[in-house]
XYZ file of C-alpha atoms in Angstrom:
727
model
C -14.063 84.986 45.245
C -16.583 82.387 44.407
C -18.527 80.834 47.932
C -19.018 77.182 47.370
C -22.186 76.010 48.674
C -22.663 74.590 51.992
C -21.273 70.749 52.285
C -23.488 67.865 52.722
C -22.987 66.473 56.250
C -26.097 64.373 56.838
C -27.885 61.745 55.026
C -31.844 61.595 55.540
C -33.498 58.247 54.119
C -37.051 57.884 53.205
C -38.052 53.998 52.658
C -41.155 54.011 50.845
C -43.769 56.489 49.061
C -46.572 56.157 51.604
C -49.009 59.000 52.258
C -46.901 60.641 54.993
C -43.454 60.299 53.312
C -45.344 62.113 49.932
C -46.029 65.135 51.882
C -43.075 64.947 53.612
C -41.292 65.176 50.549
C -43.725 68.274 49.414
C -42.915 70.225 52.485
C -39.364 69.286 51.928
C -39.281 70.814 48.270
C -40.784 74.277 49.789
C -38.254 74.204 52.386
C -35.292 72.216 52.374
C -32.453 71.573 54.944
C -29.099 73.175 53.882
C -26.411 70.454 54.275
C -28.895 67.565 54.146
C -28.940 64.899 51.509
C -32.550 63.534 51.083
C -33.118 60.129 49.832
C -36.309 57.999 48.867
C -36.227 54.715 48.329
C -39.411 53.160 46.839
C -39.792 50.244 44.189
C -42.080 51.810 41.675
C -42.496 55.123 39.923
C -45.849 56.144 41.892
C -47.653 55.281 44.998
C -51.449 55.186 44.268
C -53.768 56.953 46.722
C -55.995 54.087 48.372
C -58.390 56.318 48.961
C -59.643 56.344 45.279
C -59.251 52.745 44.666
C -63.239 51.905 44.763
C -63.708 54.809 42.257
C -60.904 53.233 40.002
C -62.478 49.968 40.387
C -65.886 51.259 39.678
C -64.701 53.047 36.344
C -65.073 56.449 37.891
C -61.630 57.463 37.844
C -58.414 56.615 35.741
C -55.610 55.115 36.808
C -53.159 58.367 36.751
C -55.611 60.312 38.695
C -54.486 58.211 41.603
C -50.925 58.140 41.173
C -48.705 60.077 43.424
C -45.833 60.214 41.460
C -42.631 59.582 43.621
C -40.479 60.451 41.097
C -41.745 63.725 40.416
C -41.986 64.545 44.157
C -38.334 63.576 44.476
C -37.336 65.732 41.633
C -39.525 68.579 43.456
C -37.921 67.874 46.815
C -33.975 67.691 45.398
C -34.098 64.377 46.592
C -32.715 61.488 44.931
C -34.525 58.536 44.245
C -33.549 54.908 44.470
C -35.936 52.903 42.611
C -35.535 49.562 44.471
C -37.248 47.432 47.120
C -36.044 47.760 50.571
C -34.391 44.150 51.859
C -33.792 45.136 55.427
C -32.223 47.737 57.940
C -29.065 47.396 60.008
C -29.680 49.895 62.680
C -25.980 49.796 64.110
C -24.180 50.122 60.896
C -27.060 52.523 60.034
C -27.521 51.465 56.447
C -30.544 50.127 54.344
C -30.130 47.078 52.190
C -31.875 47.607 48.776
C -32.073 44.763 46.225
C -29.464 44.712 43.522
C -27.296 47.156 44.788
C -24.666 48.239 47.934
C -26.493 49.095 51.138
C -27.590 52.859 51.455
C -26.033 54.856 54.538
C -28.530 57.321 56.494
C -27.808 59.393 59.694
C -31.531 59.568 59.900
C -33.923 57.034 59.109
C -37.813 57.416 58.002
C -40.296 54.694 57.439
C -43.456 54.484 55.603
C -43.658 51.413 53.416
C -47.119 50.231 54.215
C -48.063 46.605 54.870
C -47.755 43.072 53.181
C -50.961 41.441 51.839
C -49.757 37.440 51.460
C -51.996 34.865 52.801
C -49.371 31.880 52.621
C -51.619 29.900 55.163
C -54.181 29.535 52.441
C -53.712 26.560 50.232
C -53.898 28.233 46.619
C -53.830 31.975 47.584
C -50.396 32.719 46.101
C -51.414 31.139 42.692
C -55.149 32.223 42.421
C -55.856 35.035 44.638
C -55.234 38.862 44.136
C -54.376 40.858 47.074
C -55.588 44.681 46.857
C -52.321 45.781 47.245
C -49.547 46.495 45.548
C -52.517 48.608 43.815
C -51.103 48.750 40.362
C -51.069 45.147 40.050
C -54.818 44.860 41.377
C -55.871 47.320 39.058
C -54.371 45.766 36.012
C -55.802 42.234 36.999
C -59.027 43.633 37.605
C -59.295 45.612 34.299
C -57.812 42.495 32.423
C -61.063 40.573 33.684
C -63.740 43.307 33.590
C -63.073 43.671 30.030
C -62.902 39.843 29.207
C -66.244 39.783 31.337
C -67.982 42.839 29.405
C -66.842 40.962 25.996
C -68.853 37.840 26.922
C -65.260 35.645 27.632
C -65.767 34.953 31.575
C -68.930 35.017 33.765
C -69.085 37.885 35.924
C -68.600 36.047 39.282
C -66.549 37.606 41.995
C -65.286 36.482 45.084
C -63.951 39.412 47.717
C -62.346 37.541 50.789
C -62.451 40.194 53.534
C -65.401 42.114 54.719
C -63.899 45.244 56.478
C -64.725 48.463 54.649
C -62.330 47.823 52.274
C -63.766 44.668 51.140
C -67.266 45.877 51.283
C -66.355 49.107 49.245
C -64.506 46.896 46.636
C -67.384 44.453 46.250
C -69.781 47.338 45.702
C -67.589 49.104 43.320
C -66.972 45.702 41.199
C -71.063 44.849 41.057
C -71.342 48.705 39.562
C -68.587 48.151 36.872
C -69.909 44.718 35.857
C -73.418 46.401 35.911
C -72.463 49.070 33.773
C -71.455 46.694 31.200
C -74.528 45.160 31.073
C -74.282 42.177 32.946
C -76.001 40.689 36.090
C -72.900 40.235 38.614
C -72.814 37.353 41.109
C -70.285 38.625 43.903
C -69.753 37.537 47.246
C -67.734 38.581 50.312
C -66.135 36.338 52.661
C -65.136 37.131 56.306
C -63.703 34.582 58.712
C -65.290 36.333 61.836
C -67.882 39.410 61.946
C -68.415 41.850 59.025
C -67.706 45.405 59.353
C -66.606 44.859 63.000
C -64.811 48.157 63.163
C -67.774 50.306 62.071
C -70.502 51.855 64.053
C -74.034 50.055 64.401
C -75.737 53.004 62.107
C -73.156 52.791 59.336
C -72.938 48.936 59.571
C -76.504 48.633 58.930
C -76.282 50.808 56.071
C -73.443 49.116 54.394
C -75.289 45.824 55.063
C -78.485 46.956 53.606
C -76.523 48.042 50.578
C -74.817 44.830 49.936
C -78.366 43.075 50.117
C -79.765 45.685 47.776
C -77.339 44.315 45.133
C -77.930 40.879 45.905
C -74.091 40.694 47.034
C -74.073 37.418 49.329
C -72.301 38.130 52.554
C -70.427 34.515 54.261
C -69.527 35.746 57.980
C -67.920 33.496 60.649
C -66.638 31.007 57.688
C -62.776 31.137 57.045
C -60.931 30.691 53.615
C -59.821 27.175 53.685
C -58.500 26.727 50.125
C -58.571 28.958 46.699
C -58.491 27.406 43.234
C -58.578 28.710 39.880
C -62.495 29.193 39.824
C -63.849 28.974 43.492
C -63.156 29.540 46.853
C -63.576 26.954 49.379
C -64.647 27.832 53.266
C -63.851 25.914 56.447
C -67.540 24.571 56.467
C -66.944 23.185 53.017
C -69.334 25.397 51.061
C -67.635 26.437 47.968
C -67.975 30.033 46.085
C -67.563 30.112 42.430
C -65.532 32.903 40.991
C -63.741 34.022 38.032
C -61.914 36.593 40.099
C -60.640 36.445 43.409
C -59.721 39.561 45.329
C -58.649 39.859 48.809
C -58.936 42.828 51.142
C -58.027 40.802 54.148
C -54.511 39.680 55.803
C -52.585 42.816 55.822
C -49.356 42.060 58.114
C -46.213 43.445 58.604
C -43.602 43.183 55.715
C -41.784 40.136 56.425
C -38.228 41.705 56.404
C -38.927 44.104 59.176
C -38.521 41.037 61.816
C -34.874 40.876 61.005
C -34.273 44.400 61.688
C -33.599 44.650 65.689
C -35.588 47.420 65.661
C -38.757 47.443 68.387
C -41.953 45.678 67.190
C -45.426 45.277 68.215
C -46.877 42.465 66.440
C -44.435 42.816 63.761
C -45.286 46.922 63.438
C -42.433 49.442 63.955
C -43.099 50.536 67.785
C -43.059 54.410 67.918
C -43.667 56.986 70.345
C -45.380 60.252 70.437
C -42.526 61.986 68.422
C -42.956 59.253 65.860
C -39.361 57.629 66.538
C -38.533 54.187 67.127
C -38.483 53.588 71.009
C -35.210 51.381 70.338
C -33.453 53.286 67.962
C -33.717 57.082 68.509
C -32.375 57.957 64.756
C -35.268 55.798 63.205
C -38.931 57.155 62.662
C -41.947 55.515 61.204
C -45.395 56.494 60.308
C -48.439 55.239 58.190
C -49.279 51.672 58.308
C -46.063 50.272 58.918
C -45.898 52.079 62.357
C -47.583 51.183 65.774
C -48.311 54.380 67.941
C -47.101 52.984 71.352
C -48.558 55.528 72.951
C -52.025 55.878 71.264
C -52.792 52.615 69.472
C -55.040 53.298 66.158
C -56.257 51.272 63.375
C -54.563 51.177 60.178
C -56.369 54.281 58.276
C -54.983 56.747 55.695
C -56.209 59.802 57.901
C -53.392 59.205 60.625
C -50.800 58.811 57.804
C -52.052 62.433 56.325
C -52.328 64.117 59.791
C -48.948 62.751 60.988
C -47.011 64.263 58.154
C -46.476 67.740 59.396
C -45.098 66.390 62.911
C -42.601 64.093 60.880
C -41.501 66.486 58.547
C -40.878 68.832 61.692
C -39.305 65.897 63.725
C -37.005 64.855 60.799
C -35.812 68.510 60.515
C -35.069 68.519 64.206
C -33.137 65.186 64.269
C -30.960 66.740 61.305
C -30.271 70.433 62.925
C -30.671 69.873 66.450
C -33.740 70.971 67.130
C -36.716 70.249 69.701
C -39.055 67.787 68.282
C -42.953 67.710 68.711
C -45.312 65.365 70.027
C -48.293 63.837 68.150
C -51.185 62.216 69.357
C -53.902 61.389 66.768
C -57.582 62.292 66.804
C -59.869 59.124 68.458
C -62.836 59.775 65.881
C -62.625 60.867 62.607
C -64.817 61.013 59.661
C -65.238 57.657 57.559
C -66.191 58.118 54.005
C -67.216 54.711 52.116
C -68.195 54.728 48.465
C -70.819 52.588 47.654
C -70.153 51.579 44.036
C -72.225 54.221 41.938
C -71.697 57.733 42.785
C -72.921 57.362 46.180
C -71.454 56.804 49.593
C -71.813 56.717 53.376
C -70.309 59.071 55.723
C -70.268 58.374 59.295
C -68.416 59.768 62.268
C -69.586 59.480 66.092
C -72.101 57.034 65.628
C -73.943 59.090 62.850
C -74.305 57.871 59.169
C -75.414 59.912 56.448
C -75.542 58.506 52.699
C -76.472 59.780 49.312
C -75.029 61.186 46.101
C -73.957 64.657 47.822
C -71.758 62.495 50.363
C -70.131 60.605 47.456
C -69.244 64.410 45.731
C -68.278 65.431 49.283
C -65.492 62.349 49.120
C -64.747 62.950 45.613
C -63.791 66.745 46.338
C -61.788 65.887 49.211
C -59.842 63.259 47.273
C -59.280 65.428 44.300
C -58.319 68.090 46.710
C -55.352 66.044 48.643
C -54.279 64.806 45.004
C -53.816 68.300 43.672
C -50.982 68.831 46.046
C -49.048 65.970 44.281
C -50.345 66.680 40.687
C -49.889 70.550 40.566
C -45.916 70.653 41.292
C -44.134 73.691 39.746
C -40.345 73.934 39.954
C -39.203 76.011 42.945
C -37.578 79.314 41.953
C -34.028 79.414 41.598
C -31.700 82.298 42.731
C -32.866 85.840 41.373
C -30.958 86.942 38.522
C -28.803 89.795 39.348
C -30.066 93.302 38.209
C -26.749 94.103 36.350
C -25.215 91.257 33.970
C -22.275 91.365 31.445
C -23.636 92.058 27.882
C -24.994 88.905 26.134
C -25.754 86.979 29.596
C -29.349 87.454 29.528
C -29.736 86.103 26.051
C -27.540 83.306 26.418
C -30.604 81.474 27.715
C -33.639 83.544 27.400
C -36.084 81.338 28.582
C -34.554 80.747 32.082
C -34.082 77.003 31.427
C -31.669 75.525 33.638
C -28.784 73.696 31.697
C -29.246 70.424 30.780
C -26.792 67.473 32.169
C -25.722 64.218 30.688
C -24.958 64.369 27.030
C -27.340 67.648 27.091
C -24.401 69.519 28.497
C -21.905 68.855 25.669
C -20.752 71.741 23.665
C -22.356 72.436 20.337
C -20.759 70.187 17.493
C -19.787 73.507 15.407
C -18.289 75.102 18.488
C -16.224 71.523 19.000
C -15.130 71.207 15.300
C -13.920 74.483 15.034
C -11.691 74.462 18.161
C -10.091 71.121 16.923
C -8.823 72.591 13.751
C -6.019 73.813 15.778
C -4.800 70.302 16.273
C -1.719 69.655 14.359
C -1.681 66.328 12.141
C -0.439 63.067 13.850
C 3.093 62.750 13.386
C 3.383 59.486 15.323
C 2.942 56.511 12.929
C 1.362 54.471 15.736
C -1.384 57.234 16.366
C -4.492 57.094 13.993
C -7.048 59.285 14.231
C -9.951 59.008 11.940
C -11.912 61.906 10.848
C -15.276 61.847 12.885
C -14.488 59.168 15.144
C -14.384 59.824 18.714
C -11.571 57.403 19.543
C -8.134 57.105 18.942
C -6.497 53.755 17.488
C -3.015 53.279 18.962
C -0.788 50.540 17.586
C 1.476 49.046 20.410
C 3.321 46.101 19.698
C 1.329 44.875 16.743
C -1.891 45.171 18.655
C -4.357 47.949 17.808
C -5.511 49.605 20.807
C -8.648 51.798 21.133
C -8.694 54.957 23.294
C -11.606 57.006 24.064
C -13.201 59.263 26.836
C -16.446 60.472 28.189
C -17.715 62.351 31.011
C -21.067 63.496 32.056
C -22.483 66.226 34.132
C -25.184 64.730 36.868
C -28.390 64.646 35.462
C -29.538 61.919 38.310
C -28.807 62.339 42.056
C -28.607 58.698 42.473
C -24.246 58.072 42.226
C -25.184 54.178 41.498
C -27.335 54.737 38.643
C -25.423 57.671 37.451
C -22.239 55.544 37.741
C -23.846 52.865 35.618
C -25.030 54.702 32.760
C -21.644 56.865 32.445
C -19.921 53.751 32.079
C -22.299 52.615 29.291
C -21.855 55.721 27.906
C -18.140 55.727 27.792
C -17.675 51.993 26.531
C -19.854 53.283 23.532
C -17.011 54.109 21.400
C -15.066 51.183 21.911
C -17.915 49.159 20.963
C -19.045 51.066 17.778
C -15.476 50.538 16.612
C -15.865 46.606 17.081
C -13.358 46.724 19.749
C -13.123 44.384 23.062
C -13.296 46.767 26.139
C -10.110 46.396 28.079
C -9.411 48.610 30.952
C -10.847 51.822 32.614
C -9.871 54.963 34.613
C -12.630 56.920 36.526
C -12.602 60.794 36.666
C -14.885 61.530 39.653
C -15.835 65.088 40.890
C -17.976 65.026 44.296
C -19.968 67.726 45.352
C -18.892 69.205 48.537
C -19.520 66.919 51.707
C -18.457 65.610 54.913
C -15.559 62.604 54.371
C -18.330 59.943 55.301
C -20.631 61.039 52.848
C -17.775 60.974 50.336
C -16.659 57.663 50.889
C -20.112 56.064 50.957
C -20.874 57.828 47.870
C -17.552 57.205 46.242
C -17.779 53.545 47.212
C -21.317 53.654 45.352
C -19.832 55.018 42.066
C -16.961 52.534 42.080
C -18.972 49.392 42.816
C -21.726 50.276 39.923
C -19.006 51.078 37.429
C -16.815 48.130 38.313
C -19.826 45.902 37.570
C -20.864 47.535 34.327
C -17.082 47.117 33.150
C -16.683 43.579 34.321
C -19.461 42.398 32.706
C -18.123 43.984 29.507
C -14.953 42.283 29.995
C -12.683 45.117 31.335
C -11.073 46.133 34.494
C -11.431 49.614 36.326
C -7.761 49.975 37.289
C -7.949 53.303 39.273
C -8.919 56.645 38.312
C -8.534 60.745 40.086
C -11.090 62.011 42.259
C -11.773 65.877 43.343
C -14.181 68.189 44.613
C -16.480 70.655 42.929
C -19.884 72.060 43.072
C -21.926 69.215 41.754
C -21.019 65.745 40.671
C -19.234 65.024 37.336
C -18.594 61.417 36.377
C -16.345 59.908 33.599
C -14.225 57.134 32.282
C -11.445 56.799 29.988
C -11.364 53.318 28.214
C -8.840 51.515 26.299
C -10.285 48.324 24.032
C -8.627 45.867 21.990
C -9.148 45.472 18.110
C -8.547 41.964 16.918
C -9.321 43.408 13.192
C -9.760 46.647 11.631
C -11.805 48.932 13.629
C -15.074 49.863 12.229
C -15.011 53.467 11.175
C -17.608 56.202 10.168
C -16.437 56.202 6.458
C -17.156 52.670 5.412
C -21.107 53.036 4.881
C -21.764 52.059 1.099
C -25.032 52.814 -0.971
C -27.727 50.150 -0.763
C -26.894 49.648 3.030
C -29.489 49.374 6.006
C -29.189 51.469 8.634
C -30.049 49.798 11.893
C -30.442 51.483 15.341
C -30.254 49.422 18.622
C -31.890 51.756 21.206
C -34.761 54.081 21.199
C -33.842 57.917 21.140
C -35.485 60.616 23.692
C -33.319 60.729 26.603
C -32.381 64.584 26.282
C -36.200 65.451 25.922
C -37.345 63.108 28.808
C -34.397 64.089 31.383
C -35.322 68.080 30.352
C -38.937 67.039 31.214
C -37.952 65.748 34.530
C -36.271 68.819 35.440
C -39.324 70.812 34.346
C -41.530 68.138 36.522
C -43.113 67.627 33.201
C -42.084 63.998 32.706
C -44.167 60.828 34.504
C -42.334 58.827 36.919
C -42.569 55.847 34.423
C -41.297 58.000 31.710
C -38.226 58.867 33.697
C -37.282 55.363 34.867
C -37.896 53.594 31.640
C -35.722 56.006 30.285
C -32.949 55.435 32.828
C -33.440 51.677 32.452
C -32.812 52.011 28.726
C -29.517 54.387 29.235
C -28.580 51.532 31.480
C -28.479 48.873 29.069
C -25.148 47.892 27.687
C -24.493 47.456 24.080
C -21.617 44.798 24.078
C -24.107 42.029 22.553
C -25.346 44.411 20.029
C -21.709 45.445 19.000
C -20.812 41.637 18.690
C -24.032 40.959 16.460
C -23.235 43.971 14.389
C -19.328 43.157 13.934
C -19.515 42.926 10.192
C -21.097 46.447 9.843
C -19.564 48.574 7.186
C -19.698 51.721 9.239
C -20.877 52.095 13.048
C -21.108 54.959 15.634
C -23.225 55.297 18.861
C -25.539 57.717 19.196
C -24.620 60.162 21.901
C -24.777 64.100 22.289
C -25.065 65.288 18.895
C -28.125 63.489 18.292
C -29.301 60.994 16.052
C -29.460 62.979 12.645
C -25.776 64.620 13.899
C -24.374 61.369 14.311
C -25.827 59.898 11.070
C -24.981 62.867 9.071
C -21.218 62.727 10.655
C -21.196 59.330 8.829
C -22.778 60.109 5.872
C -19.860 62.768 5.692
C -17.230 60.369 6.255
C -18.360 57.901 3.891
C -19.443 60.237 0.714
C -23.160 59.205 0.969
C -26.161 59.987 2.018
C -29.039 58.715 4.035
C -32.796 58.550 3.907
C -34.652 57.987 7.300
C -37.967 56.541 7.613
C -39.011 58.532 10.757
C -42.081 56.346 11.494
C -39.463 53.436 12.312
C -37.448 55.291 14.329
C -37.773 53.793 17.699
C -38.883 56.269 20.602
C -38.809 56.242 24.196
C -41.947 56.534 26.255
C -43.179 59.682 26.709
C -40.533 61.807 24.511
C -42.738 62.500 21.317
C -45.306 63.890 24.061
C -43.086 65.940 25.765
C -41.477 67.274 22.574
C -45.075 67.965 21.016
C -45.347 69.997 24.370
C -42.486 71.961 23.415
C -39.847 70.396 25.823
C -36.488 70.615 24.580
C -32.617 69.930 25.652
C -30.743 73.001 26.030
C -28.352 71.449 23.471
C -31.094 71.035 20.806
C -30.721 74.205 18.779
C -26.938 73.585 18.546
C -27.671 69.969 17.458
C -29.847 71.418 14.844
C -27.778 74.077 13.439
C -24.485 71.684 13.507
C -26.258 68.558 12.014
C -25.258 69.058 8.242
C -27.909 69.180 5.676
C -31.020 67.394 7.293
C -34.502 67.701 5.490
C -37.106 66.654 7.784
C -40.825 67.467 8.564
C -41.724 69.826 11.224
C -42.816 67.482 13.785
C -42.272 66.639 17.593
C -40.970 63.287 16.128
C -38.676 64.750 13.745
C -37.142 67.355 16.447
C -36.272 64.045 18.578
C -33.636 63.116 15.582
C -31.402 66.241 17.320
C -31.921 65.332 20.595
C -28.865 64.517 22.630
C -28.495 60.951 24.072
C -26.852 59.603 26.720
C -25.496 56.160 26.543
C -27.393 55.849 23.196
C -27.754 52.967 20.888
C -25.490 51.977 18.203
C -26.026 52.976 14.600
C -24.574 50.676 11.893
C -24.650 50.611 8.344
C -24.919 46.886 7.417
C -25.445 44.838 3.839
C -29.123 44.829 3.003
C -29.139 41.353 2.353
C -28.290 40.550 6.034
C -30.565 43.512 7.935
C -33.333 41.435 8.662
C -31.292 38.610 10.322
C -29.200 41.130 12.110
C -32.474 42.813 13.292
C -33.762 39.541 14.408
C -30.626 38.435 16.479
C -30.539 41.990 18.055
C -34.078 41.589 19.493
C -33.751 38.190 20.534
C -30.992 39.829 22.783
C -33.015 41.988 24.174
C -32.382 45.163 22.241
C -35.452 47.203 21.138
C -33.806 47.746 17.532
C -35.108 48.833 14.210
C -34.081 49.372 10.835
C -34.612 52.853 10.325
C -33.200 53.949 6.757
C -31.046 53.057 4.023
C -27.736 54.759 2.642
C -27.827 56.311 -0.607
C -25.955 57.474 -3.568
C -25.049 61.313 -3.347
C -23.453 64.178 -1.694
C -23.567 63.591 2.186
C -27.152 64.702 3.542
C -29.849 63.229 5.535
C -33.489 63.218 4.023
C -36.312 62.130 6.546
C -39.757 61.011 5.451
């Protein structure tokens, strides 16, 4: 008898990808709590490490060196990632609002989302100043300006609002970057009160001397009154010319927190020594968004890092009924301040030291911290039994876990052989075209297309999975030129408590209903059951006003158009192996969610059309050529690829269906390259592949791109026996 896994009974939700939560995710991945479903909500794929920002500005580090990849961490931790912006919390309903989707339930909630940097009181700030956070946006803006200045397109004049440690570090880093390009920069730092007011006297004196040595002007006690495109106007009436205006001041609580009902201090979430909200015990907070009521401290990353072990322990205790731990942060800590070049000042306990060795010390500390997140390896699965049936060890010799999505399909050869046992249709109102995945029914004189598609979950986010599964199931209807009509859902949920089942099923149905409604169809019901993992599919009908577009209509001379990039199977396999970046994964998930209804309408006059799914571009193109009795030539360089797919393919990443697709694609001649390997990559919710009149191809391609599709002309149909030649 097979023992099912423990059911999921508790939802732990982390809002924000701050340093504390990053360490919590890492610890969770090494020792998860059975029965707890972990969710992390973060608007971006990565959370940059603030300690290395001055080095990035100065040009010492590449941007990826600072990235804590939240997508990879979530995969490592076995967590579902919701790439969205938190809009609010309802502690009575125990839900988190996320932009563009239904609220997310929680039993235990933890907050670590940082601070806001808006300064709405300053006229012109929003239009002309660049806050240091979000860091990615700031770094991009700074890079553009620095490159423009280096090329002589802008005067190297910069104003930095805020003369705390962060503002002073940023000003000296900018000075170094611009000086390194051969310019003499003019930089000013502006502070409404006293510069470096939170710094010990010796360190303050050294930092002020470093500013003076570089000719960086300091304006103290003179608040900013207005910001324009080329200057900062101070309250005294003085004007500071600048082509780039950075702001390291004005850190404040994010505005939506005020409406949560949580106990706050000056807008920060008030927590006690267990890092638990003083008003709502099921809510925890750490990092910059938290106020330690028992031991107030300045906003500093060192506290976020050192709170992580206690927060991890206490979240586990809240989920399991264990005993929480108390945390009181230290009163003093080492401060290492970059000086632009590869020098730094170190200060603790009133002492201050500086030099190149201090910068190297800081660099080693920063790089050691980041290695915790860059050097992730998948946790080992269950050990293989010593005694197995013959052939079991060879079935997956490299130990790669099976892919999901369309990567979980049966190989094309096995499927074709199995379908040979089906008898020929005998009903006059049922048509089954060779190679086409949908049936055509005649009902009362109308033509109805019927198809079904199911996916084994490749993401733990039910909302995203449901949207992709709906787009995927609609593919055959769109490819045959039919208008979507109705859908039935088939849902297998993992074993979980009734409250989690209801919330998960609600997410699935809401997401699916949204996709089908936009396509003009109705979700009319379905079937649900439990199983060891989530599987989701839809049976879809569509109405064809004219003869359906089949695989068999391609003609020599036709142009081949593809409406989406390929490579989703490789990127998803790379994510499973922790080798894909967060940006690559989120970009792939976004592409998979793009509906193809508008593209199908544009391609309504195609001679032949199919959706590119599990058998890969080569397999589906080969099936079209076999059905049409023609051949195809493909321009490999013209085939659009998802970001990261070719890199991962070159590194040897393959979907577990790749070998079967290559074997079953029919006669294909292709070079031995990473890009060519992607032709056999199984696609989930892939694009439409259409054979169209060559005279119409350019206009159709223009219309597809205007409609938002990353479409391309990838080749030509030619006369000859069915085969695909890739150049």
